[in-house]
PDB file of C-alpha atoms and ligand atoms in Angstrom:
ATOM      1  CA  UNK A 259     -84.497 120.302-193.115  1.00 96.00           C
ATOM      2  CA  UNK A 260     -87.438 118.813-191.076  1.00 98.00           C
ATOM      3  CA  UNK A 261     -87.366 119.952-187.514  1.00 98.00           C
ATOM      4  CA  UNK A 262     -89.571 118.379-184.835  1.00 98.00           C
ATOM      5  CA  UNK A 263     -90.141 120.878-181.871  1.00 98.00           C
ATOM      6  CA  UNK A 264     -91.750 119.851-178.613  1.00 98.00           C
ATOM      7  CA  UNK A 265     -93.056 122.147-175.886  1.00 97.00           C
ATOM      8  CA  UNK A 266     -94.352 124.750-178.364  1.00 96.00           C
ATOM      9  CA  UNK A 267     -96.315 126.483-175.895  1.00 96.00           C
ATOM     10  CA  UNK A 268     -93.573 126.833-173.268  1.00 97.00           C
ATOM     11  CA  UNK A 269     -91.501 129.898-172.776  1.00 97.00           C
ATOM     12  CA  UNK A 270     -88.550 128.766-174.782  1.00 98.00           C
ATOM     13  CA  UNK A 271     -90.605 126.555-177.198  1.00 98.00           C
ATOM     14  CA  UNK A 272     -92.844 129.467-178.083  1.00 97.00           C
ATOM     15  CA  UNK A 273     -89.854 131.478-179.198  1.00 97.00           C
ATOM     16  CA  UNK A 274     -88.238 128.643-180.993  1.00 98.00           C
ATOM     17  CA  UNK A 275     -91.117 128.270-183.338  1.00 97.00           C
ATOM     18  CA  UNK A 276     -89.941 131.663-184.730  1.00 97.00           C
ATOM     19  CA  UNK A 277     -86.179 131.433-184.468  1.00 98.00           C
ATOM     20  CA  UNK A 278     -86.034 127.770-185.981  1.00 98.00           C
ATOM     21  CA  UNK A 279     -88.265 128.719-188.923  1.00 98.00           C
ATOM     22  CA  UNK A 280     -85.485 129.913-191.181  1.00 97.00           C
ATOM     23  CA  UNK A 281     -83.699 126.597-190.818  1.00 97.00           C
ATOM     24  CA  UNK A 282     -86.423 124.547-192.286  1.00 96.00           C
ATOM     25  CA  UNK A 283     -89.930 123.098-191.849  1.00 97.00           C
ATOM     26  CA  UNK A 284     -90.739 123.145-188.276  1.00 98.00           C
ATOM     27  CA  UNK A 285     -93.368 120.535-187.060  1.00 97.00           C
ATOM     28  CA  UNK A 286     -94.161 121.747-183.550  1.00 97.00           C
ATOM     29  CA  UNK A 287     -96.168 120.037-180.793  1.00 96.00           C
ATOM     30  CA  UNK A 288     -97.920 121.156-177.620  1.00 95.00           C
ATOM     31  CA  UNK A 289     -98.872 118.617-174.897  1.00 93.00           C
ATOM     32  CA  UNK A 290    -102.230 117.921-176.547  1.00 94.00           C
ATOM     33  CA  UNK A 291    -100.495 117.025-179.881  1.00 93.00           C
ATOM     34  CA  UNK A 292     -97.785 115.011-178.211  1.00 95.00           C
ATOM     35  CA  UNK A 293     -97.844 114.019-174.493  1.00 96.00           C
ATOM     36  CA  UNK A 294     -94.174 113.286-173.505  1.00 96.00           C
ATOM     37  CA  UNK A 295     -95.376 111.151-170.586  1.00 96.00           C
ATOM     38  CA  UNK A 296     -96.374 108.514-173.135  1.00 94.00           C
ATOM     39  CA  UNK A 297     -93.232 106.906-174.730  1.00 92.00           C
ATOM     40  CA  UNK A 298     -94.780 104.846-177.481  1.00 93.00           C
ATOM     41  CA  UNK A 299     -96.723 107.735-179.209  1.00 93.00           C
ATOM     42  CA  UNK A 300     -93.519 109.930-178.872  1.00 95.00           C
ATOM     43  CA  UNK A 301     -91.272 107.330-180.694  1.00 96.00           C
ATOM     44  CA  UNK A 302     -94.035 106.836-183.271  1.00 95.00           C
ATOM     45  CA  UNK A 303     -93.973 110.631-183.977  1.00 95.00           C
ATOM     46  CA  UNK A 304     -90.412 110.828-184.669  1.00 96.00           C
ATOM     47  CA  UNK A 305     -90.509 107.689-186.879  1.00 96.00           C
ATOM     48  CA  UNK A 306     -93.393 109.233-188.787  1.00 95.00           C
ATOM     49  CA  UNK A 307     -91.784 112.626-189.350  1.00 96.00           C
ATOM     50  CA  UNK A 308     -88.167 111.449-189.747  1.00 97.00           C
ATOM     51  CA  UNK A 309     -86.823 114.863-188.709  1.00 98.00           C
ATOM     52  CA  UNK A 310     -83.163 115.890-189.359  1.00 98.00           C
ATOM     53  CA  UNK A 311     -83.353 117.839-186.036  1.00 98.00           C
ATOM     54  CA  UNK A 312     -85.255 117.152-182.878  1.00 98.00           C
ATOM     55  CA  UNK A 313     -85.452 120.228-180.403  1.00 98.00           C
ATOM     56  CA  UNK A 314     -86.967 119.214-177.074  1.00 98.00           C
ATOM     57  CA  UNK A 315     -88.193 122.326-175.364  1.00 98.00           C
ATOM     58  CA  UNK A 316     -90.784 120.433-173.363  1.00 98.00           C
ATOM     59  CA  UNK A 317     -90.343 119.753-169.717  1.00 98.00           C
ATOM     60  CA  UNK A 318     -91.862 119.228-166.442  1.00 98.00           C
ATOM     61  CA  UNK A 319     -90.796 122.399-164.785  1.00 97.00           C
ATOM     62  CA  UNK A 320     -93.066 122.631-161.716  1.00 97.00           C
ATOM     63  CA  UNK A 321     -90.128 122.453-159.219  1.00 97.00           C
ATOM     64  CA  UNK A 322     -92.106 122.178-156.008  1.00 97.00           C
ATOM     65  CA  UNK A 323     -94.995 119.920-157.516  1.00 98.00           C
ATOM     66  CA  UNK A 324     -92.244 117.530-158.555  1.00 98.00           C
ATOM     67  CA  UNK A 325     -91.623 116.552-155.034  1.00 98.00           C
ATOM     68  CA  UNK A 326     -95.014 114.688-154.939  1.00 98.00           C
ATOM     69  CA  UNK A 327     -95.243 113.920-158.760  1.00 98.00           C
ATOM     70  CA  UNK A 328     -91.852 112.076-159.025  1.00 98.00           C
ATOM     71  CA  UNK A 329     -92.984 109.545-161.606  1.00 98.00           C
ATOM     72  CA  UNK A 330     -94.565 112.153-164.013  1.00 98.00           C
ATOM     73  CA  UNK A 331     -91.355 114.346-163.592  1.00 98.00           C
ATOM     74  CA  UNK A 332     -89.205 111.476-164.436  1.00 98.00           C
ATOM     75  CA  UNK A 333     -91.538 110.316-167.482  1.00 98.00           C
ATOM     76  CA  UNK A 334     -91.291 113.867-168.989  1.00 98.00           C
ATOM     77  CA  UNK A 335     -87.790 114.841-167.963  1.00 98.00           C
ATOM     78  CA  UNK A 336     -85.860 111.580-168.273  1.00 98.00           C
ATOM     79  CA  UNK A 337     -87.886 108.903-170.130  1.00 98.00           C
ATOM     80  CA  UNK A 338     -88.985 111.239-172.868  1.00 98.00           C
ATOM     81  CA  UNK A 339     -85.568 112.616-173.659  1.00 98.00           C
ATOM     82  CA  UNK A 340     -84.255 108.942-173.593  1.00 98.00           C
ATOM     83  CA  UNK A 341     -86.850 107.995-176.186  1.00 98.00           C
ATOM     84  CA  UNK A 342     -86.150 111.043-178.333  1.00 98.00           C
ATOM     85  CA  UNK A 343     -82.386 110.416-178.144  1.00 98.00           C
ATOM     86  CA  UNK A 344     -82.834 106.595-179.143  1.00 98.00           C
ATOM     87  CA  UNK A 345     -85.047 107.574-182.020  1.00 98.00           C
ATOM     88  CA  UNK A 346     -82.606 110.341-183.151  1.00 98.00           C
ATOM     89  CA  UNK A 347     -79.784 108.012-182.999  1.00 98.00           C
ATOM     90  CA  UNK A 348     -81.807 105.463-185.101  1.00 97.00           C
ATOM     91  CA  UNK A 349     -82.350 107.954-188.054  1.00 97.00           C
ATOM     92  CA  UNK A 350     -79.209 109.913-187.566  1.00 97.00           C
ATOM     93  CA  UNK A 351     -81.001 113.064-186.449  1.00 98.00           C
ATOM     94  CA  UNK A 352     -79.396 115.727-184.165  1.00 98.00           C
ATOM     95  CA  UNK A 353     -81.106 116.409-180.751  1.00 98.00           C
ATOM     96  CA  UNK A 354     -81.180 119.725-179.060  1.00 98.00           C
ATOM     97  CA  UNK A 355     -82.229 119.574-175.328  1.00 98.00           C
ATOM     98  CA  UNK A 356     -82.391 122.022-172.425  1.00 98.00           C
ATOM     99  CA  UNK A 357     -81.208 121.341-168.749  1.00 98.00           C
ATOM    100  CA  UNK A 358     -80.791 123.340-165.624  1.00 98.00           C
ATOM    101  CA  UNK A 359     -78.594 124.803-162.933  1.00 98.00           C
ATOM    102  CA  UNK A 360     -80.764 122.542-160.576  1.00 98.00           C
ATOM    103  CA  UNK A 361     -78.579 119.577-161.501  1.00 98.00           C
ATOM    104  CA  UNK A 362     -76.080 121.081-158.841  1.00 98.00           C
ATOM    105  CA  UNK A 363     -76.483 121.315-155.140  1.00 98.00           C
ATOM    106  CA  UNK A 364     -75.359 125.026-155.141  1.00 97.00           C
ATOM    107  CA  UNK A 365     -72.572 124.362-152.403  1.00 97.00           C
ATOM    108  CA  UNK A 366     -69.761 125.585-154.805  1.00 97.00           C
ATOM    109  CA  UNK A 367     -68.290 128.938-153.829  1.00 96.00           C
ATOM    110  CA  UNK A 368     -67.788 129.939-157.531  1.00 97.00           C
ATOM    111  CA  UNK A 369     -69.703 129.297-160.744  1.00 98.00           C
ATOM    112  CA  UNK A 370     -70.103 125.787-161.938  1.00 98.00           C
ATOM    113  CA  UNK A 371     -68.368 124.375-165.001  1.00 98.00           C
ATOM    114  CA  UNK A 372     -69.648 121.655-167.228  1.00 98.00           C
ATOM    115  CA  UNK A 373     -67.103 119.117-165.666  1.00 97.00           C
ATOM    116  CA  UNK A 374     -68.306 119.728-162.123  1.00 98.00           C
ATOM    117  CA  UNK A 375     -69.958 116.623-160.577  1.00 98.00           C
ATOM    118  CA  UNK A 376     -73.868 117.235-160.358  1.00 98.00           C
ATOM    119  CA  UNK A 377     -75.704 116.575-157.266  1.00 98.00           C
ATOM    120  CA  UNK A 378     -79.287 117.582-157.448  1.00 98.00           C
ATOM    121  CA  UNK A 379     -81.128 118.413-154.252  1.00 97.00           C
ATOM    122  CA  UNK A 380     -84.739 118.174-155.487  1.00 98.00           C
ATOM    123  CA  UNK A 381     -86.791 115.768-157.707  1.00 98.00           C
ATOM    124  CA  UNK A 382     -86.871 118.180-160.698  1.00 98.00           C
ATOM    125  CA  UNK A 383     -83.080 118.404-160.726  1.00 98.00           C
ATOM    126  CA  UNK A 384     -82.868 114.676-160.290  1.00 98.00           C
ATOM    127  CA  UNK A 385     -85.265 114.083-163.280  1.00 98.00           C
ATOM    128  CA  UNK A 386     -83.300 116.585-165.482  1.00 98.00           C
ATOM    129  CA  UNK A 387     -79.899 115.093-164.800  1.00 98.00           C
ATOM    130  CA  UNK A 388     -81.387 111.683-165.537  1.00 98.00           C
ATOM    131  CA  UNK A 389     -82.514 113.131-168.926  1.00 98.00           C
ATOM    132  CA  UNK A 390     -79.114 114.573-169.661  1.00 98.00           C
ATOM    133  CA  UNK A 391     -77.520 111.222-168.790  1.00 98.00           C
ATOM    134  CA  UNK A 392     -79.905 109.137-171.094  1.00 98.00           C
ATOM    135  CA  UNK A 393     -79.191 111.341-174.002  1.00 98.00           C
ATOM    136  CA  UNK A 394     -75.389 111.061-173.400  1.00 98.00           C
ATOM    137  CA  UNK A 395     -75.727 107.272-173.108  1.00 98.00           C
ATOM    138  CA  UNK A 396     -77.828 107.037-176.344  1.00 98.00           C
ATOM    139  CA  UNK A 397     -74.889 107.881-178.565  1.00 97.00           C
ATOM    140  CA  UNK A 398     -76.989 110.317-180.691  1.00 98.00           C
ATOM    141  CA  UNK A 399     -75.463 113.589-181.893  1.00 98.00           C
ATOM    142  CA  UNK A 400     -76.853 116.112-179.354  1.00 98.00           C
ATOM    143  CA  UNK A 401     -76.452 119.524-177.809  1.00 98.00           C
ATOM    144  CA  UNK A 402     -77.426 119.967-174.195  1.00 98.00           C
ATOM    145  CA  UNK A 403     -77.779 123.502-172.963  1.00 98.00           C
ATOM    146  CA  UNK A 404     -78.028 124.053-169.280  1.00 98.00           C
ATOM    147  CA  UNK A 405     -79.631 127.416-168.437  1.00 98.00           C
ATOM    148  CA  UNK A 406     -81.015 128.976-165.564  1.00 98.00           C
ATOM    149  CA  UNK A 407     -84.047 131.252-164.127  1.00 98.00           C
ATOM    150  CA  UNK A 408     -85.798 131.252-167.377  1.00 98.00           C
ATOM    151  CA  UNK A 409     -88.331 134.036-167.963  1.00 98.00           C
ATOM    152  CA  UNK A 410     -89.900 136.033-170.902  1.00 97.00           C
ATOM    153  CA  UNK A 411     -92.854 137.945-172.032  1.00 96.00           C
ATOM    154  CA  UNK A 412     -95.216 134.941-171.673  1.00 94.00           C
ATOM    155  CA  UNK A 413     -95.691 131.934-169.728  1.00 92.00           C
ATOM    156  CA  UNK A 414     -95.371 131.113-165.988  1.00 92.00           C
ATOM    157  CA  UNK A 415     -92.386 132.938-164.740  1.00 97.00           C
ATOM    158  CA  UNK A 416     -90.814 135.133-161.932  1.00 97.00           C
ATOM    159  CA  UNK A 417     -91.022 138.359-163.935  1.00 98.00           C
ATOM    160  CA  UNK A 418     -94.660 138.184-164.573  1.00 97.00           C
ATOM    161  CA  UNK A 419     -95.535 136.984-161.044  1.00 97.00           C
ATOM    162  CA  UNK A 420     -93.549 139.930-159.449  1.00 98.00           C
ATOM    163  CA  UNK A 421     -95.284 142.506-161.939  1.00 97.00           C
ATOM    164  CA  UNK A 422     -98.808 141.001-160.897  1.00 96.00           C
ATOM    165  CA  UNK A 423     -98.006 140.845-157.168  1.00 97.00           C
ATOM    166  CA  UNK A 424     -96.523 144.560-157.102  1.00 96.00           C
ATOM    167  CA  UNK A 425     -99.990 145.687-158.255  1.00 93.00           C
ATOM    168  CA  UNK A 426    -101.792 143.660-155.520  1.00 94.00           C
ATOM    169  CA  UNK A 427     -99.488 144.057-152.533  1.00 95.00           C
ATOM    170  CA  UNK A 428     -97.982 147.151-150.693  1.00 95.00           C
ATOM    171  CA  UNK A 429     -94.653 145.356-150.415  1.00 96.00           C
ATOM    172  CA  UNK A 430     -92.926 142.324-151.727  1.00 97.00           C
ATOM    173  CA  UNK A 431     -90.670 139.912-149.744  1.00 97.00           C
ATOM    174  CA  UNK A 432     -88.222 138.177-151.911  1.00 97.00           C
ATOM    175  CA  UNK A 433     -85.367 135.694-151.332  1.00 97.00           C
ATOM    176  CA  UNK A 434     -81.851 137.355-151.291  1.00 97.00           C
ATOM    177  CA  UNK A 435     -79.558 134.487-150.683  1.00 95.00           C
ATOM    178  CA  UNK A 436     -79.957 132.357-153.956  1.00 96.00           C
ATOM    179  CA  UNK A 437     -77.580 133.653-156.659  1.00 97.00           C
ATOM    180  CA  UNK A 438     -77.905 133.048-160.374  1.00 98.00           C
ATOM    181  CA  UNK A 439     -78.406 134.576-163.776  1.00 98.00           C
ATOM    182  CA  UNK A 440     -81.941 135.290-164.961  1.00 98.00           C
ATOM    183  CA  UNK A 441     -82.047 134.168-168.495  1.00 98.00           C
ATOM    184  CA  UNK A 442     -84.690 135.220-171.165  1.00 98.00           C
ATOM    185  CA  UNK A 443     -86.558 132.868-173.398  1.00 98.00           C
ATOM    186  CA  UNK A 444     -85.877 135.232-176.220  1.00 98.00           C
ATOM    187  CA  UNK A 445     -82.032 135.002-175.865  1.00 98.00           C
ATOM    188  CA  UNK A 446     -82.107 131.122-175.538  1.00 98.00           C
ATOM    189  CA  UNK A 447     -84.247 130.736-178.604  1.00 98.00           C
ATOM    190  CA  UNK A 448     -82.047 133.123-180.556  1.00 98.00           C
ATOM    191  CA  UNK A 449     -78.903 131.366-179.677  1.00 98.00           C
ATOM    192  CA  UNK A 450     -80.052 127.875-180.416  1.00 98.00           C
ATOM    193  CA  UNK A 451     -79.951 128.073-184.256  1.00 98.00           C
ATOM    194  CA  UNK A 452     -76.659 130.110-183.962  1.00 98.00           C
ATOM    195  CA  UNK A 453     -75.172 127.200-182.060  1.00 98.00           C
ATOM    196  CA  UNK A 454     -76.479 124.581-184.657  1.00 98.00           C
ATOM    197  CA  UNK A 455     -75.069 126.698-187.310  1.00 97.00           C
ATOM    198  CA  UNK A 456     -71.625 126.452-185.795  1.00 97.00           C
ATOM    199  CA  UNK A 457     -72.026 122.793-185.419  1.00 97.00           C
ATOM    200  CA  UNK A 458     -72.012 122.938-181.523  1.00 98.00           C
ATOM    201  CA  UNK A 459     -72.324 119.498-179.875  1.00 98.00           C
ATOM    202  CA  UNK A 460     -72.048 118.285-176.352  1.00 98.00           C
ATOM    203  CA  UNK A 461     -72.993 119.648-172.988  1.00 98.00           C
ATOM    204  CA  UNK A 462     -72.675 123.578-172.378  1.00 98.00           C
ATOM    205  CA  UNK A 463     -73.604 125.960-169.739  1.00 98.00           C
ATOM    206  CA  UNK A 464     -75.617 128.851-171.418  1.00 98.00           C
ATOM    207  CA  UNK A 465     -77.002 131.608-169.386  1.00 98.00           C
ATOM    208  CA  UNK A 466     -77.217 135.501-169.346  1.00 98.00           C
ATOM    209  CA  UNK A 467     -74.020 137.176-168.303  1.00 98.00           C
ATOM    210  CA  UNK A 468     -73.633 138.521-164.799  1.00 98.00           C
ATOM    211  CA  UNK A 469     -75.356 137.378-161.539  1.00 98.00           C
ATOM    212  CA  UNK A 470     -77.909 138.671-159.101  1.00 98.00           C
ATOM    213  CA  UNK A 471     -80.361 137.269-156.476  1.00 98.00           C
ATOM    214  CA  UNK A 472     -84.118 136.785-156.714  1.00 98.00           C
ATOM    215  CA  UNK A 473     -84.418 139.932-154.688  1.00 98.00           C
ATOM    216  CA  UNK A 474     -81.992 141.925-156.964  1.00 98.00           C
ATOM    217  CA  UNK A 475     -83.893 140.576-160.047  1.00 98.00           C
ATOM    218  CA  UNK A 476     -87.337 141.639-158.476  1.00 98.00           C
ATOM    219  CA  UNK A 477     -86.035 145.083-157.841  1.00 98.00           C
ATOM    220  CA  UNK A 478     -84.712 145.500-161.373  1.00 98.00           C
ATOM    221  CA  UNK A 479     -87.987 144.176-162.774  1.00 98.00           C
ATOM    222  CA  UNK A 480     -89.964 146.790-160.924  1.00 97.00           C
ATOM    223  CA  UNK A 481     -87.574 149.535-161.636  1.00 97.00           C
ATOM    224  CA  UNK A 482     -87.743 148.717-165.371  1.00 96.00           C
ATOM    225  CA  UNK A 483     -91.572 148.918-165.270  1.00 95.00           C
ATOM    226  CA  UNK A 484     -91.593 152.102-163.389  1.00 95.00           C
ATOM    227  CA  UNK A 485     -93.246 150.587-160.436  1.00 95.00           C
ATOM    228  CA  UNK A 486     -92.208 151.876-156.826  1.00 93.00           C
ATOM    229  CA  UNK A 487     -93.417 148.819-154.707  1.00 96.00           C
ATOM    230  CA  UNK A 488     -90.870 148.229-152.054  1.00 96.00           C
ATOM    231  CA  UNK A 489     -88.940 144.807-152.181  1.00 97.00           C
ATOM    232  CA  UNK A 490     -87.825 143.445-148.748  1.00 97.00           C
ATOM    233  CA  UNK A 491     -84.926 141.070-148.853  1.00 97.00           C
ATOM    234  CA  UNK A 492     -85.553 137.782-146.921  1.00 97.00           C
ATOM    235  CA  UNK A 493     -83.691 134.432-146.480  1.00 96.00           C
ATOM    236  CA  UNK A 494     -84.398 131.201-147.998  1.00 94.00           C
ATOM    237  CA  UNK A 495     -85.387 129.928-144.505  1.00 92.00           C
ATOM    238  CA  UNK A 496     -88.093 132.611-144.332  1.00 93.00           C
ATOM    239  CA  UNK A 497     -89.817 131.334-147.495  1.00 89.00           C
ATOM    240  CA  UNK A 498     -90.221 127.616-146.966  1.00 89.00           C
ATOM    241  CA  UNK A 499     -91.079 125.590-150.077  1.00 94.00           C
ATOM    242  CA  UNK A 500     -91.466 121.796-150.753  1.00 97.00           C
ATOM    243  CA  UNK A 501     -88.425 121.660-152.890  1.00 97.00           C
ATOM    244  CA  UNK A 502     -84.930 122.691-151.711  1.00 95.00           C
ATOM    245  CA  UNK A 503     -83.155 124.966-154.057  1.00 96.00           C
ATOM    246  CA  UNK A 504     -79.490 125.519-154.711  1.00 96.00           C
ATOM    247  CA  UNK A 505     -77.823 128.673-153.085  1.00 96.00           C
ATOM    248  CA  UNK A 506     -75.429 129.050-155.863  1.00 97.00           C
ATOM    249  CA  UNK A 507     -77.072 128.732-159.304  1.00 96.00           C
ATOM    250  CA  UNK A 508     -74.225 130.446-161.312  1.00 97.00           C
ATOM    251  CA  UNK A 509     -72.993 128.665-164.413  1.00 98.00           C
ATOM    252  CA  UNK A 510     -69.692 129.384-165.975  1.00 98.00           C
ATOM    253  CA  UNK A 511     -70.450 129.818-169.621  1.00 98.00           C
ATOM    254  CA  UNK A 512     -66.900 130.387-170.747  1.00 98.00           C
ATOM    255  CA  UNK A 513     -66.673 127.022-172.596  1.00 98.00           C
ATOM    256  CA  UNK A 514     -69.553 128.011-174.779  1.00 98.00           C
ATOM    257  CA  UNK A 515     -67.796 131.304-175.620  1.00 98.00           C
ATOM    258  CA  UNK A 516     -64.496 129.712-176.294  1.00 98.00           C
ATOM    259  CA  UNK A 517     -65.766 126.893-178.448  1.00 98.00           C
ATOM    260  CA  UNK A 518     -68.490 128.701-180.556  1.00 98.00           C
ATOM    261  CA  UNK A 519     -68.052 132.419-179.972  1.00 97.00           C
ATOM    262  CA  UNK A 520     -71.528 132.600-178.635  1.00 98.00           C
ATOM    263  CA  UNK A 521     -72.177 134.538-175.379  1.00 98.00           C
ATOM    264  CA  UNK A 522     -75.685 135.706-174.220  1.00 98.00           C
ATOM    265  CA  UNK A 523     -76.061 139.311-173.177  1.00 98.00           C
ATOM    266  CA  UNK A 524     -75.987 140.389-169.426  1.00 98.00           C
ATOM    267  CA  UNK A 525     -79.150 139.732-167.509  1.00 98.00           C
ATOM    268  CA  UNK A 526     -79.773 143.500-167.288  1.00 98.00           C
ATOM    269  CA  UNK A 527     -79.940 143.973-171.140  1.00 98.00           C
ATOM    270  CA  UNK A 528     -82.036 140.832-171.500  1.00 98.00           C
ATOM    271  CA  UNK A 529     -84.451 142.228-168.873  1.00 98.00           C
ATOM    272  CA  UNK A 530     -84.679 145.492-170.873  1.00 97.00           C
ATOM    273  CA  UNK A 531     -85.487 143.571-174.098  1.00 97.00           C
ATOM    274  CA  UNK A 532     -88.246 141.475-172.290  1.00 97.00           C
ATOM    275  CA  UNK A 533     -89.628 144.629-170.553  1.00 96.00           C
ATOM    276  CA  UNK A 534     -90.000 146.500-173.727  1.00 94.00           C
ATOM    277  CA  UNK A 535     -91.544 143.426-175.454  1.00 93.00           C
ATOM    278  CA  UNK A 536     -94.276 143.660-172.742  1.00 91.00           C
ATOM    279  CA  UNK A 537     -94.981 147.308-173.439  1.00 73.00           C
TER     280      UNK A 537
HETATM  281  N1  LIG B 189     -88.121 127.740-166.245  1.00 79.97           N
HETATM  282  C1  LIG B 189     -87.049 127.718-165.805  1.00 79.97           C
HETATM  283  O1  LIG B 189     -86.632 128.506-164.827  1.00 79.97           O
HETATM  284  C2  LIG B 189     -85.795 126.893-166.426  1.00 79.97           C
HETATM  285  C3  LIG B 189     -84.684 126.886-165.687  1.00 79.97           C
HETATM  286  C4  LIG B 189     -83.480 126.142-166.107  1.00 79.97           C
HETATM  287  C5  LIG B 189     -83.687 125.365-167.150  1.00 79.97           C
HETATM  288  N2  LIG B 189     -84.973 125.299-167.767  1.00 79.97           N
HETATM  289  C6  LIG B 189     -85.311 124.337-168.841  1.00 79.97           C
HETATM  290  O2  LIG B 189     -85.450 124.954-169.993  1.00 79.97           O
HETATM  291  C7  LIG B 189     -86.385 124.316-170.831  1.00 79.97           C
HETATM  292  C8  LIG B 189     -87.481 125.108-171.192  1.00 79.97           C
HETATM  293  O3  LIG B 189     -88.102 125.550-170.095  1.00 79.97           O
HETATM  294  P1  LIG B 189     -89.457 126.603-170.112  1.00 79.97           P
HETATM  295  O4  LIG B 189     -89.004 127.616-168.974  1.00 79.97           O
HETATM  296  O5  LIG B 189     -89.682 126.990-171.618  1.00 79.97           O
HETATM  297  O6  LIG B 189     -90.566 125.640-169.516  1.00 79.97           O
HETATM  298  P2  LIG B 189     -92.044 125.874-169.644  1.00 79.97           P
HETATM  299  O7  LIG B 189     -92.409 127.289-169.914  1.00 79.97           O
HETATM  300  O8  LIG B 189     -92.677 125.259-168.348  1.00 79.97           O
HETATM  301  O9  LIG B 189     -92.518 125.034-170.688  1.00 79.97           O
HETATM  302  C9  LIG B 189     -92.404 123.636-170.793  1.00 79.97           C
HETATM  303  C10 LIG B 189     -93.349 123.125-171.933  1.00 79.97           C
HETATM  304  O10 LIG B 189     -93.408 121.621-171.740  1.00 79.97           O
HETATM  305  C11 LIG B 189     -94.659 121.289-171.935  1.00 79.97           C
HETATM  306  N3  LIG B 189     -95.010 120.127-171.181  1.00 79.97           N
HETATM  307  C12 LIG B 189     -94.935 119.870-169.908  1.00 79.97           C
HETATM  308  N4  LIG B 189     -95.391 118.515-169.693  1.00 79.97           N
HETATM  309  C13 LIG B 189     -95.515 117.914-171.017  1.00 79.97           C
HETATM  310  C14 LIG B 189     -96.128 116.638-171.361  1.00 79.97           C
HETATM  311  N5  LIG B 189     -96.376 115.785-170.483  1.00 79.97           N
HETATM  312  N6  LIG B 189     -96.160 116.351-172.702  1.00 79.97           N
HETATM  313  C15 LIG B 189     -95.875 117.553-173.632  1.00 79.97           C
HETATM  314  N7  LIG B 189     -95.577 118.665-173.203  1.00 79.97           N
HETATM  315  C16 LIG B 189     -95.348 118.881-171.958  1.00 79.97           C
HETATM  316  C17 LIG B 189     -95.524 122.371-171.307  1.00 79.97           C
HETATM  317  O11 LIG B 189     -96.851 122.248-171.794  1.00 79.97           O
HETATM  318  P3  LIG B 189     -97.957 123.325-171.184  1.00 79.97           P
HETATM  319  O12 LIG B 189     -97.652 124.692-171.652  1.00 79.97           O
HETATM  320  O13 LIG B 189     -99.294 122.825-171.706  1.00 79.97           O
HETATM  321  O14 LIG B 189     -97.912 123.256-169.665  1.00 79.97           O
HETATM  322  C18 LIG B 189     -94.622 123.648-171.780  1.00 79.97           C
HETATM  323  O15 LIG B 189     -95.031 123.818-173.223  1.00 79.97           O
HETATM  324  C19 LIG B 189     -86.719 122.993-170.079  1.00 79.97           C
HETATM  325  O16 LIG B 189     -85.809 121.923-170.370  1.00 79.97           O
HETATM  326  C20 LIG B 189     -86.419 123.336-168.566  1.00 79.97           C
HETATM  327  O17 LIG B 189     -86.145 122.327-167.750  1.00 79.97           O
HETATM  328  C21 LIG B 189     -86.098 126.052-167.300  1.00 79.97           C
END
């Protein structure tokens, strides 16, 4: 099987290089090999490789910067998935794509299910929703996995930032009123070939089990790393950012479990795995 993987230097893409390898020959691209903001070379790359499977792990993920780079965010998160989907449809390839809890406004009192109407409250969320919709409209065989709060042993992420700041500052102040499930790049990359092997298609929510706040996550990160830096709980209002963020980022993953039998481990177990990968 020929596999085209984008975003190979990203958190999830990096791990996918390893987990997709047993499925076939993986041709992977970083942004220098294939710029997703440029549609014609993207289409040409798919046409040249004629892959059986396209895995799109690339994305514009700078949530705050997206507020002032709307066109670029949409080029990478909406136009590029559309182009990949159209090309996949043309050659009969399967497309795997990742999306986000940020397609929702966070106002629901319980975890979101796949059928809940999306209503993004920031540009990143809007662009990711447009990407999902373009893939669905293309008619290609696809698997869209909405996940949340992604972190891992490498890349730009909350865990690595907290570990760095804890060594630089006497105390940390972290938002306690946004709730979600921190999900590791390792778990996402492991589950992806499992789901493909089971023939999963369509839109699914896939996050770690359980829930916490950013503050709860920060405290658990420091505890796992043996650091005693105090973490003060603050409100979203006390930490203004250019992009608004949903208060409720919880995604109900029961459809994934009932359709495929796949359920990711708890966020605590995933954190323990990533922490030991760092050691
Ligand atoms: N991070 C999260 O908290 C989160 C939450 C929910 C869903 N997701 C989704 O999960 C998926 C994987 O996210 P991640 O955390 O692995 O993201 P990430 O670490 O930011 O990786 C994104 C990758 O996309 C690449 N990229 C960005 N712009 C590009 C362009 N114009 N052309 C080619 N490549 C480009 C980046 O390249 P560089 O390395 O060169 O920058 C990077 O390799 C994405 O679809 C994301 O939207 C992420």
